[in-house]
Tab-separated table of C-alpha atoms and ligand atoms in Angstrom:
chain	number	residue	atom	x	y	z
A	930	UNK	CA	19.784	-5.962	17.594
A	931	UNK	CA	21.701	-6.677	14.425
A	932	UNK	CA	22.212	-3.824	11.974
A	933	UNK	CA	19.599	-3.753	9.204
A	934	UNK	CA	21.026	-2.924	5.781
A	935	UNK	CA	18.285	-1.289	3.805
A	936	UNK	CA	17.382	-0.761	0.160
A	937	UNK	CA	14.655	1.881	0.092
A	938	UNK	CA	12.544	1.906	-3.057
A	939	UNK	CA	10.625	5.154	-3.402
A	940	UNK	CA	12.760	7.379	-1.165
A	941	UNK	CA	11.160	10.702	-2.131
A	942	UNK	CA	7.506	9.800	-1.540
A	943	UNK	CA	5.603	10.056	1.711
A	944	UNK	CA	6.541	6.562	3.013
A	945	UNK	CA	10.095	7.027	1.698
A	946	UNK	CA	10.801	10.298	3.502
A	947	UNK	CA	9.238	8.942	6.701
A	948	UNK	CA	11.429	5.839	6.423
A	949	UNK	CA	14.515	8.034	6.119
A	950	UNK	CA	13.488	9.917	9.231
A	951	UNK	CA	13.186	6.628	11.104
A	952	UNK	CA	16.635	5.600	9.833
A	953	UNK	CA	18.119	8.984	10.777
A	954	UNK	CA	16.930	8.555	14.348
A	955	UNK	CA	18.361	5.042	14.615
A	956	UNK	CA	21.664	5.081	12.793
A	957	UNK	CA	23.095	2.512	15.190
A	958	UNK	CA	20.419	0.037	14.057
A	959	UNK	CA	19.515	0.910	10.489
A	960	UNK	CA	21.857	1.653	7.596
A	961	UNK	CA	20.753	2.876	4.187
A	962	UNK	CA	22.654	0.850	1.580
A	963	UNK	CA	20.659	1.874	-1.459
A	964	UNK	CA	17.827	4.056	-2.578
A	965	UNK	CA	15.677	4.235	-5.659
A	966	UNK	CA	13.626	7.235	-6.609
A	967	UNK	CA	12.069	8.973	-9.578
A	968	UNK	CA	12.726	12.483	-10.767
A	969	UNK	CA	12.944	14.675	-7.629
A	970	UNK	CA	16.589	15.502	-8.364
A	971	UNK	CA	17.261	17.954	-5.562
A	972	UNK	CA	15.701	15.794	-2.878
A	973	UNK	CA	17.602	12.731	-4.117
A	974	UNK	CA	20.888	14.654	-3.910
A	975	UNK	CA	20.046	15.824	-0.435
A	976	UNK	CA	19.291	12.245	0.617
A	977	UNK	CA	22.565	10.974	-0.868
A	978	UNK	CA	24.486	13.641	1.027
A	979	UNK	CA	22.731	12.883	4.304
A	980	UNK	CA	22.682	9.065	4.210
A	981	UNK	CA	25.686	8.250	2.007
A	982	UNK	CA	24.197	5.126	0.370
A	983	UNK	CA	26.443	2.927	-1.789
A	984	UNK	CA	24.000	2.596	-4.655
A	985	UNK	CA	21.278	4.815	-6.104
A	986	UNK	CA	18.811	4.323	-8.906
A	987	UNK	CA	16.900	7.155	-10.568
A	988	UNK	CA	14.313	7.236	-13.329
A	989	UNK	CA	16.303	8.346	-16.377
A	990	UNK	CA	19.790	8.253	-17.810
A	991	UNK	CA	20.457	12.028	-17.794
A	992	UNK	CA	19.696	12.320	-14.080
A	993	UNK	CA	21.880	9.282	-13.404
A	994	UNK	CA	24.815	10.866	-15.253
A	995	UNK	CA	24.381	14.188	-13.451
A	996	UNK	CA	24.283	12.421	-10.092
A	997	UNK	CA	27.358	10.350	-10.928
A	998	UNK	CA	29.264	13.545	-11.832
A	999	UNK	CA	28.465	15.005	-8.412
A	1000	UNK	CA	29.168	11.841	-6.418
A	1001	UNK	CA	32.003	10.002	-8.207
A	1002	UNK	CA	32.232	7.172	-5.639
A	1003	UNK	CA	28.530	6.340	-5.849
A	1004	UNK	CA	27.129	3.472	-7.943
A	1005	UNK	CA	24.354	5.058	-10.000
A	1006	UNK	CA	21.807	3.229	-12.123
A	1007	UNK	CA	18.531	4.161	-13.754
A	1008	UNK	CA	15.116	2.820	-14.850
A	1009	UNK	CA	13.456	-0.404	-13.707
A	1010	UNK	CA	16.701	-2.309	-14.155
A	1011	UNK	CA	18.506	0.145	-11.898
A	1012	UNK	CA	15.909	-0.444	-9.260
A	1013	UNK	CA	16.447	-4.202	-9.417
A	1014	UNK	CA	20.218	-3.564	-9.304
A	1015	UNK	CA	19.672	-1.662	-6.035
A	1016	UNK	CA	17.715	-4.558	-4.524
A	1017	UNK	CA	20.467	-6.977	-5.624
A	1018	UNK	CA	23.301	-5.128	-3.873
A	1019	UNK	CA	25.023	-7.841	-1.811
A	1020	UNK	CA	25.007	-5.795	1.404
A	1021	UNK	CA	21.207	-5.469	1.412
A	1022	UNK	CA	19.214	-7.648	3.812
A	1023	UNK	CA	16.067	-5.506	4.085
A	1024	UNK	CA	13.986	-3.969	1.320
A	1025	UNK	CA	11.414	-1.237	1.859
A	1026	UNK	CA	8.876	-1.302	-0.964
A	1027	UNK	CA	7.345	2.161	-1.176
A	1028	UNK	CA	7.033	2.555	-4.928
A	1029	UNK	CA	3.952	2.143	-7.087
A	1030	UNK	CA	3.455	-0.032	-10.057
A	1031	UNK	CA	4.606	-3.301	-11.455
A	1032	UNK	CA	8.324	-2.680	-10.913
A	1033	UNK	CA	7.582	-3.057	-7.207
A	1034	UNK	CA	6.310	-6.527	-7.980
A	1035	UNK	CA	9.531	-7.552	-9.705
A	1036	UNK	CA	11.603	-6.043	-6.920
A	1037	UNK	CA	9.618	-7.975	-4.317
A	1038	UNK	CA	10.109	-11.283	-6.128
A	1039	UNK	CA	13.815	-10.551	-6.327
A	1040	UNK	CA	13.908	-9.772	-2.604
A	1041	UNK	CA	12.090	-13.014	-1.845
A	1042	UNK	CA	14.722	-14.918	-3.816
A	1043	UNK	CA	17.444	-13.018	-1.929
A	1044	UNK	CA	15.867	-13.986	1.430
A	1045	UNK	CA	15.323	-10.362	2.426
A	1046	UNK	CA	13.029	-8.911	4.993
A	1047	UNK	CA	10.484	-7.043	2.896
A	1048	UNK	CA	8.884	-4.049	4.584
A	1049	UNK	CA	5.853	-3.717	2.378
A	1050	UNK	CA	4.019	-0.466	1.786
A	1051	UNK	CA	3.096	-1.100	-1.850
A	1052	UNK	CA	-0.421	-2.582	-2.045
A	1053	UNK	CA	-0.308	-3.769	-5.641
A	1054	UNK	CA	2.168	-6.512	-4.746
A	1055	UNK	CA	-0.260	-8.680	-2.792
A	1056	UNK	CA	-3.454	-7.491	-4.473
A	1057	UNK	CA	-2.244	-8.292	-7.982
A	1058	UNK	CA	0.088	-11.170	-7.210
A	1059	UNK	CA	-0.836	-12.575	-3.782
A	1060	UNK	CA	-0.966	-16.199	-4.916
A	1061	UNK	CA	2.358	-15.967	-6.736
A	1062	UNK	CA	4.062	-14.122	-3.861
A	1063	UNK	CA	2.886	-16.659	-1.289
A	1064	UNK	CA	4.089	-19.543	-3.447
A	1065	UNK	CA	7.527	-17.914	-3.733
A	1066	UNK	CA	7.641	-17.119	-0.011
A	1067	UNK	CA	7.073	-20.771	0.808
A	1068	UNK	CA	10.371	-21.614	-0.921
A	1069	UNK	CA	12.411	-18.878	0.691
A	1070	UNK	CA	13.616	-17.553	4.038
A	1071	UNK	CA	12.280	-14.106	3.152
A	1072	UNK	CA	9.550	-12.509	5.261
A	1073	UNK	CA	7.043	-9.757	4.617
A	1074	UNK	CA	6.423	-7.295	7.435
A	1075	UNK	CA	3.630	-4.877	6.546
A	1076	UNK	CA	4.028	-1.103	6.741
A	1077	UNK	CA	0.419	-0.281	6.000
A	1078	UNK	CA	-0.976	0.924	9.350
A	1079	UNK	CA	-3.923	-1.521	9.391
A	1080	UNK	CA	-1.882	-4.555	8.413
A	1081	UNK	CA	0.810	-3.557	10.904
A	1082	UNK	CA	-1.851	-3.330	13.621
A	1083	UNK	CA	-3.108	-6.838	12.819
A	1084	UNK	CA	0.441	-8.155	12.576
A	1085	UNK	CA	1.151	-6.698	16.023
A	1086	UNK	CA	-2.129	-7.900	17.545
A	1087	UNK	CA	-1.601	-11.431	16.229
A	1088	UNK	CA	1.942	-11.529	17.576
A	1089	UNK	CA	2.839	-15.123	18.361
A	1090	UNK	CA	-0.733	-16.378	18.602
A	1091	UNK	CA	-1.634	-19.277	16.381
A	1092	UNK	CA	-3.707	-18.514	13.306
A	1093	UNK	CA	-6.187	-21.150	14.478
A	1094	UNK	CA	-6.938	-18.998	17.519
A	1095	UNK	CA	-8.035	-16.062	15.362
A	1096	UNK	CA	-11.784	-15.741	14.924
A	1097	UNK	CA	-11.788	-12.605	12.772
A	1098	UNK	CA	-9.802	-9.500	12.011
A	1099	UNK	CA	-11.426	-6.087	11.921
A	1100	UNK	CA	-9.815	-3.584	9.587
A	1101	UNK	CA	-10.580	-0.015	10.546
A	1102	UNK	CA	-11.130	2.607	7.865
A	1103	UNK	CA	-11.063	6.340	8.434
A	1104	UNK	CA	-13.919	6.448	5.938
A	1105	UNK	CA	-12.294	9.334	4.096
A	1106	UNK	CA	-14.188	12.611	3.721
A	1107	UNK	CA	-17.427	11.168	2.264
A	1108	UNK	CA	-18.495	8.115	4.245
A	1109	UNK	CA	-21.618	9.930	5.457
A	1110	UNK	CA	-22.390	11.365	2.015
A	1111	UNK	CA	-25.431	10.197	0.052
A	1112	UNK	CA	-24.580	8.309	-3.090
A	1113	UNK	CA	-26.522	10.744	-5.297
A	1114	UNK	CA	-24.141	13.537	-4.213
A	1115	UNK	CA	-21.046	11.659	-5.387
A	1116	UNK	CA	-21.400	13.240	-8.829
A	1117	UNK	CA	-20.661	16.675	-7.444
A	1118	UNK	CA	-17.489	15.803	-5.502
A	1119	UNK	CA	-14.518	17.741	-6.872
A	1120	UNK	CA	-10.897	16.575	-7.081
A	1121	UNK	CA	-9.974	19.162	-4.456
A	1122	UNK	CA	-12.615	17.888	-2.013
A	1123	UNK	CA	-11.547	14.288	-2.597
A	1124	UNK	CA	-7.904	15.193	-1.942
A	1125	UNK	CA	-8.674	16.691	1.498
A	1126	UNK	CA	-8.253	13.656	3.779
A	1127	UNK	CA	-9.361	14.240	7.385
A	1128	UNK	CA	-6.646	12.289	9.274
A	1129	UNK	CA	-3.788	11.065	7.056
A	1130	UNK	CA	-1.553	13.055	4.742
A	1131	UNK	CA	-0.608	10.856	1.769
A	1132	UNK	CA	-0.028	10.853	-1.995
A	1133	UNK	CA	-2.869	11.767	-4.417
A	1134	UNK	CA	-3.692	8.216	-5.596
A	1135	UNK	CA	-4.046	6.727	-2.110
A	1136	UNK	CA	-6.002	9.773	-0.890
A	1137	UNK	CA	-8.575	9.274	-3.652
A	1138	UNK	CA	-8.588	5.560	-2.829
A	1139	UNK	CA	-9.397	6.455	0.780
A	1140	UNK	CA	-12.317	8.602	-0.356
A	1141	UNK	CA	-13.757	5.776	-2.511
A	1142	UNK	CA	-12.850	3.133	0.138
A	1143	UNK	CA	-10.924	1.419	-2.682
A	1144	UNK	CA	-7.946	1.690	-0.348
A	1145	UNK	CA	-9.826	-0.402	2.225
A	1146	UNK	CA	-10.931	-2.814	-0.473
A	1147	UNK	CA	-7.285	-3.306	-1.458
A	1148	UNK	CA	-6.416	-3.822	2.211
A	1149	UNK	CA	-9.071	-6.537	2.565
A	1150	UNK	CA	-7.371	-8.384	-0.304
A	1151	UNK	CA	-3.907	-7.660	1.086
A	1152	UNK	CA	-4.908	-8.974	4.538
A	1153	UNK	CA	-6.264	-12.159	2.968
A	1154	UNK	CA	-2.856	-12.981	1.467
A	1155	UNK	CA	-0.766	-11.673	4.375
A	1156	UNK	CA	-2.588	-13.486	7.173
A	1157	UNK	CA	-4.018	-16.363	5.126
A	1158	UNK	CA	-7.498	-16.271	6.616
A	1159	UNK	CA	-10.878	-17.056	5.073
A	1160	UNK	CA	-12.767	-14.158	3.481
A	1161	UNK	CA	-15.508	-14.436	6.159
A	1162	UNK	CA	-12.875	-13.755	8.822
A	1163	UNK	CA	-12.055	-10.322	7.420
A	1164	UNK	CA	-14.298	-7.393	8.360
A	1165	UNK	CA	-14.232	-3.647	7.816
A	1166	UNK	CA	-15.517	-0.943	10.145
A	1167	UNK	CA	-15.358	2.817	9.742
A	1168	UNK	CA	-13.526	4.542	12.571
A	1169	UNK	CA	-13.107	8.225	11.655
A	1170	UNK	CA	-10.577	9.112	14.387
A	1171	UNK	CA	-7.914	6.691	13.045
A	1172	UNK	CA	-6.737	5.869	16.570
A	1173	UNK	CA	-7.465	2.135	16.560
A	1174	UNK	CA	-5.505	0.957	13.538
A	1175	UNK	CA	-7.187	-2.477	13.424
A	1176	UNK	CA	-8.204	-5.337	15.706
A	1177	UNK	CA	-8.021	-9.095	16.028
A	1178	UNK	CA	-10.745	-11.123	17.724
A	1179	UNK	CA	-9.748	-14.511	19.086
A	1180	UNK	CA	-11.891	-17.643	19.409
A	1181	UNK	CA	-12.454	-16.867	23.091
A	1182	UNK	CA	-13.996	-13.486	21.995
A	1183	UNK	CA	-11.070	-11.467	23.373
A	1184	UNK	CA	-10.195	-8.584	21.066
A	1185	UNK	CA	-6.686	-7.136	20.786
A	1186	UNK	CA	-6.262	-3.751	19.129
A	1187	UNK	CA	-3.286	-1.578	18.278
A	1188	UNK	CA	-3.689	2.121	19.043
A	1189	UNK	CA	-1.603	5.221	18.437
A	1190	UNK	CA	-1.892	8.688	17.030
A	1191	UNK	CA	-1.932	8.430	13.226
A	1192	UNK	CA	1.764	8.533	12.301
A	1193	UNK	CA	3.232	6.354	9.540
A	1194	UNK	CA	6.658	6.456	11.162
A	1195	UNK	CA	5.441	3.978	13.796
A	1196	UNK	CA	4.517	1.057	11.508
A	1197	UNK	CA	7.651	1.807	9.444
A	1198	UNK	CA	9.807	1.616	12.565
A	1199	UNK	CA	8.155	-1.626	13.680
A	1200	UNK	CA	8.598	-3.245	10.271
A	1201	UNK	CA	12.328	-2.545	10.565
A	1202	UNK	CA	12.818	-3.343	14.262
A	1203	UNK	CA	10.533	-6.416	14.519
A	1204	UNK	CA	10.587	-8.554	16.634
A	1205	UNK	CA	12.153	-5.950	18.877
A	1206	UNK	CA	10.770	-2.577	19.865
A	1207	UNK	CA	12.922	0.512	19.916
A	1208	UNK	CA	12.189	3.861	21.593
A	1209	UNK	CA	10.589	6.589	19.542
A	1210	UNK	CA	10.248	10.172	20.735
A	1211	UNK	CA	6.962	11.635	19.595
A	1212	UNK	CA	3.624	12.893	20.829
A	1213	UNK	CA	1.807	10.116	22.659
A	1214	UNK	CA	-1.886	9.260	22.853
A	1215	UNK	CA	-3.597	11.233	25.604
A	1216	UNK	CA	-6.713	9.332	26.679
A	1217	UNK	CA	-8.193	12.127	28.765
A	1218	UNK	CA	-8.096	14.427	25.724
A	1219	UNK	CA	-9.511	11.772	23.455
A	1220	UNK	CA	-13.189	12.595	23.576
A	1221	UNK	CA	-14.617	9.750	21.535
A	1222	UNK	CA	-13.888	6.766	19.394
A	1223	UNK	CA	-16.675	6.229	16.870
A	1224	UNK	CA	-17.558	3.284	14.655
A	1225	UNK	CA	-19.866	3.019	11.636
A	1226	UNK	CA	-20.810	0.196	9.307
A	1227	UNK	CA	-19.768	0.432	5.672
A	1228	UNK	CA	-22.679	0.715	3.249
A	1229	UNK	CA	-21.664	-1.647	0.439
A	1230	UNK	CA	-24.250	-0.154	-1.934
A	1231	UNK	CA	-22.801	3.324	-1.500
A	1232	UNK	CA	-19.250	1.936	-1.586
A	1233	UNK	CA	-19.246	-0.994	-4.051
A	1234	UNK	CA	-15.453	-1.042	-3.657
A	1235	UNK	CA	-15.834	-3.142	-0.503
A	1236	UNK	CA	-18.292	-5.537	-2.160
A	1237	UNK	CA	-15.879	-6.006	-5.070
A	1238	UNK	CA	-13.005	-6.803	-2.685
A	1239	UNK	CA	-14.894	-9.846	-1.385
A	1240	UNK	CA	-15.727	-10.834	-4.957
A	1241	UNK	CA	-11.984	-10.754	-5.678
A	1242	UNK	CA	-11.367	-13.109	-2.743
A	1243	UNK	CA	-14.097	-15.455	-3.982
A	1244	UNK	CA	-12.740	-15.435	-7.537
A	1245	UNK	CA	-8.961	-15.424	-6.993
A	1246	UNK	CA	-6.883	-15.916	-10.164
A	1247	UNK	CA	-6.221	-12.653	-12.012
A	1248	UNK	CA	-9.187	-10.793	-10.483
A	1249	UNK	CA	-7.095	-8.800	-8.004
A	1250	UNK	CA	-4.765	-7.595	-10.742
A	1251	UNK	CA	-7.717	-6.532	-12.893
A	1252	UNK	CA	-9.542	-4.818	-10.015
A	1253	UNK	CA	-6.444	-2.867	-9.011
A	1254	UNK	CA	-5.421	-1.867	-12.540
A	1255	UNK	CA	-8.947	-0.746	-13.477
A	1256	UNK	CA	-9.101	1.403	-10.352
A	1257	UNK	CA	-5.664	2.880	-10.999
A	1258	UNK	CA	-6.715	3.967	-14.467
A	1259	UNK	CA	-10.059	5.343	-13.284
A	1260	UNK	CA	-8.376	7.375	-10.525
A	1261	UNK	CA	-5.919	8.727	-13.051
A	1262	UNK	CA	-8.765	10.008	-15.241
A	1263	UNK	CA	-10.578	11.454	-12.211
A	1264	UNK	CA	-7.455	13.339	-11.057
A	1265	UNK	CA	-7.105	14.823	-14.540
A	1266	UNK	CA	-10.693	16.009	-14.349
A	1267	UNK	CA	-11.901	13.710	-17.134
A	1268	UNK	CA	-14.454	11.666	-15.175
A	1269	UNK	CA	-16.603	12.288	-12.100
A	1270	UNK	CA	-15.997	10.831	-8.637
A	1271	UNK	CA	-19.021	8.527	-9.040
A	1272	UNK	CA	-17.659	7.331	-12.391
A	1273	UNK	CA	-14.691	5.700	-10.635
A	1274	UNK	CA	-17.070	3.063	-9.234
A	1275	UNK	CA	-18.981	2.722	-12.497
A	1276	UNK	CA	-15.800	2.185	-14.508
A	1277	UNK	CA	-14.248	-0.354	-12.132
A	1278	UNK	CA	-17.530	-2.276	-11.855
A	1279	UNK	CA	-17.961	-2.388	-15.611
A	1280	UNK	CA	-14.411	-3.691	-16.027
A	1281	UNK	CA	-14.540	-6.116	-13.125
A	1282	UNK	CA	-17.897	-7.757	-13.744
A	1283	UNK	CA	-17.363	-8.204	-17.488
A	1284	UNK	CA	-13.972	-9.846	-17.335
A	1285	UNK	CA	-13.074	-13.526	-17.365
A	1286	UNK	CA	-10.187	-14.253	-15.045
A	1287	UNK	CA	-7.392	-16.750	-15.479
A	1288	UNK	CA	-4.772	-18.236	-13.207
A	1289	UNK	CA	-1.383	-16.604	-13.290
A	1290	UNK	CA	1.903	-18.407	-12.942
A	1291	UNK	CA	4.472	-15.749	-13.720
A	1292	UNK	CA	5.154	-12.095	-13.201
A	1293	UNK	CA	5.162	-11.585	-16.981
A	1294	UNK	CA	1.561	-12.813	-17.126
A	1295	UNK	CA	0.557	-10.443	-14.324
A	1296	UNK	CA	2.261	-7.517	-16.024
A	1297	UNK	CA	0.475	-8.403	-19.239
A	1298	UNK	CA	-2.910	-8.544	-17.460
A	1299	UNK	CA	-2.229	-5.169	-15.831
A	1300	UNK	CA	-1.202	-3.599	-19.141
A	1301	UNK	CA	-4.216	-5.054	-20.945
A	1302	UNK	CA	-6.638	-3.988	-18.182
A	1303	UNK	CA	-5.345	-0.414	-18.138
A	1304	UNK	CA	-5.712	-0.163	-21.902
A	1305	UNK	CA	-9.191	-1.641	-21.833
A	1306	UNK	CA	-10.264	0.597	-18.942
A	1307	UNK	CA	-9.069	3.661	-20.805
A	1308	UNK	CA	-11.134	2.444	-23.771
A	1309	UNK	CA	-14.222	2.017	-21.589
A	1310	UNK	CA	-13.741	5.548	-20.229
A	1311	UNK	CA	-13.268	7.096	-23.668
A	1312	UNK	CA	-16.344	5.305	-24.949
A	1313	UNK	CA	-18.594	6.121	-21.988
A	1314	UNK	CA	-17.439	9.621	-21.143
A	1315	UNK	CA	-15.316	10.768	-24.083
A	1316	UNK	CA	-17.837	13.008	-25.776
A	1317	UNK	CA	-19.517	14.625	-22.794
A	1318	UNK	CA	-16.240	15.635	-21.154
A	1319	UNK	CA	-14.347	16.619	-24.307
A	1320	UNK	CA	-11.421	14.271	-23.906
B	1238	LIG	MG1	-3.818	1.761	5.330
């Protein structure tokens, strides 16, 4: 296997630290060339000491100067431009996208133009800009290998089979903590309850998205652009044990699934090592201890997130960007205690079903739509809930 030279965007988050662990265990295969992170100064310093990257980008100028003073040989940049600088380092051939927000979008486009392998953990990229990304990919030698556990499972189960042989893909969802809850109880769900995910340990935003099934909705959209199937070929099933990470049914009715204990290091490793497999020492799945694998249908009335995902696929254009940005804003307000859990759905639905969508040609247009949607969503929230919750 050739050495992979990696730019890791979002090195201090959950995907980022897991990626570094995978790199640390495979230093003969993976080399960290650059990292980009936010404001976790101590952790960034620790990572620089351990992995000796050539280039680092942090959030602000002061932190960049402090880091430069400590590591004189290191190239240090800051802000969104610094992040793009990191992706542009000539030694980089592989980019891990584990940051949130629209900067990830710009970084991905840059990586596509640089013919990188893009190990994609950021969902916004394909949800907000799937059409644009696929157009750019068609003109480049770049490839996207998904890190998301469900997309990785489908990617692995499809393998070298032709797309024409695929009948449907079945995305599994853990269901989060509330998939059996009655809709009328959603009002009483606290932030703390919503943050207690039964099987995966992740950042706050994605944990809330798992509880609302917005995360699965985003994955439906992501899968549509990644695997280029028809909306009717994409299904969702709740599987609380998170052992089957997703499945592919072929035209002959054979179903291939990918199974493992829930551990993000595995899809990260595969995204880096593909098409090869490399050994990984960890706890393995013990079938005799595995008592049951359960499956439940998603109630689309209780979880309108899933219904909206299919409406995004039907509509195309800017609808994915609007859907994602409205949800991001709503989750933000929920985490701050300003709206109720049930309001997340109400807010996103109000935004989504009252918007007219347009086709997007450039990243600037997408960024503008995201900015506008966030502003408008905040306005909707202030108007609907401002007085009662004393914002
Ligand atoms: Mg996932």
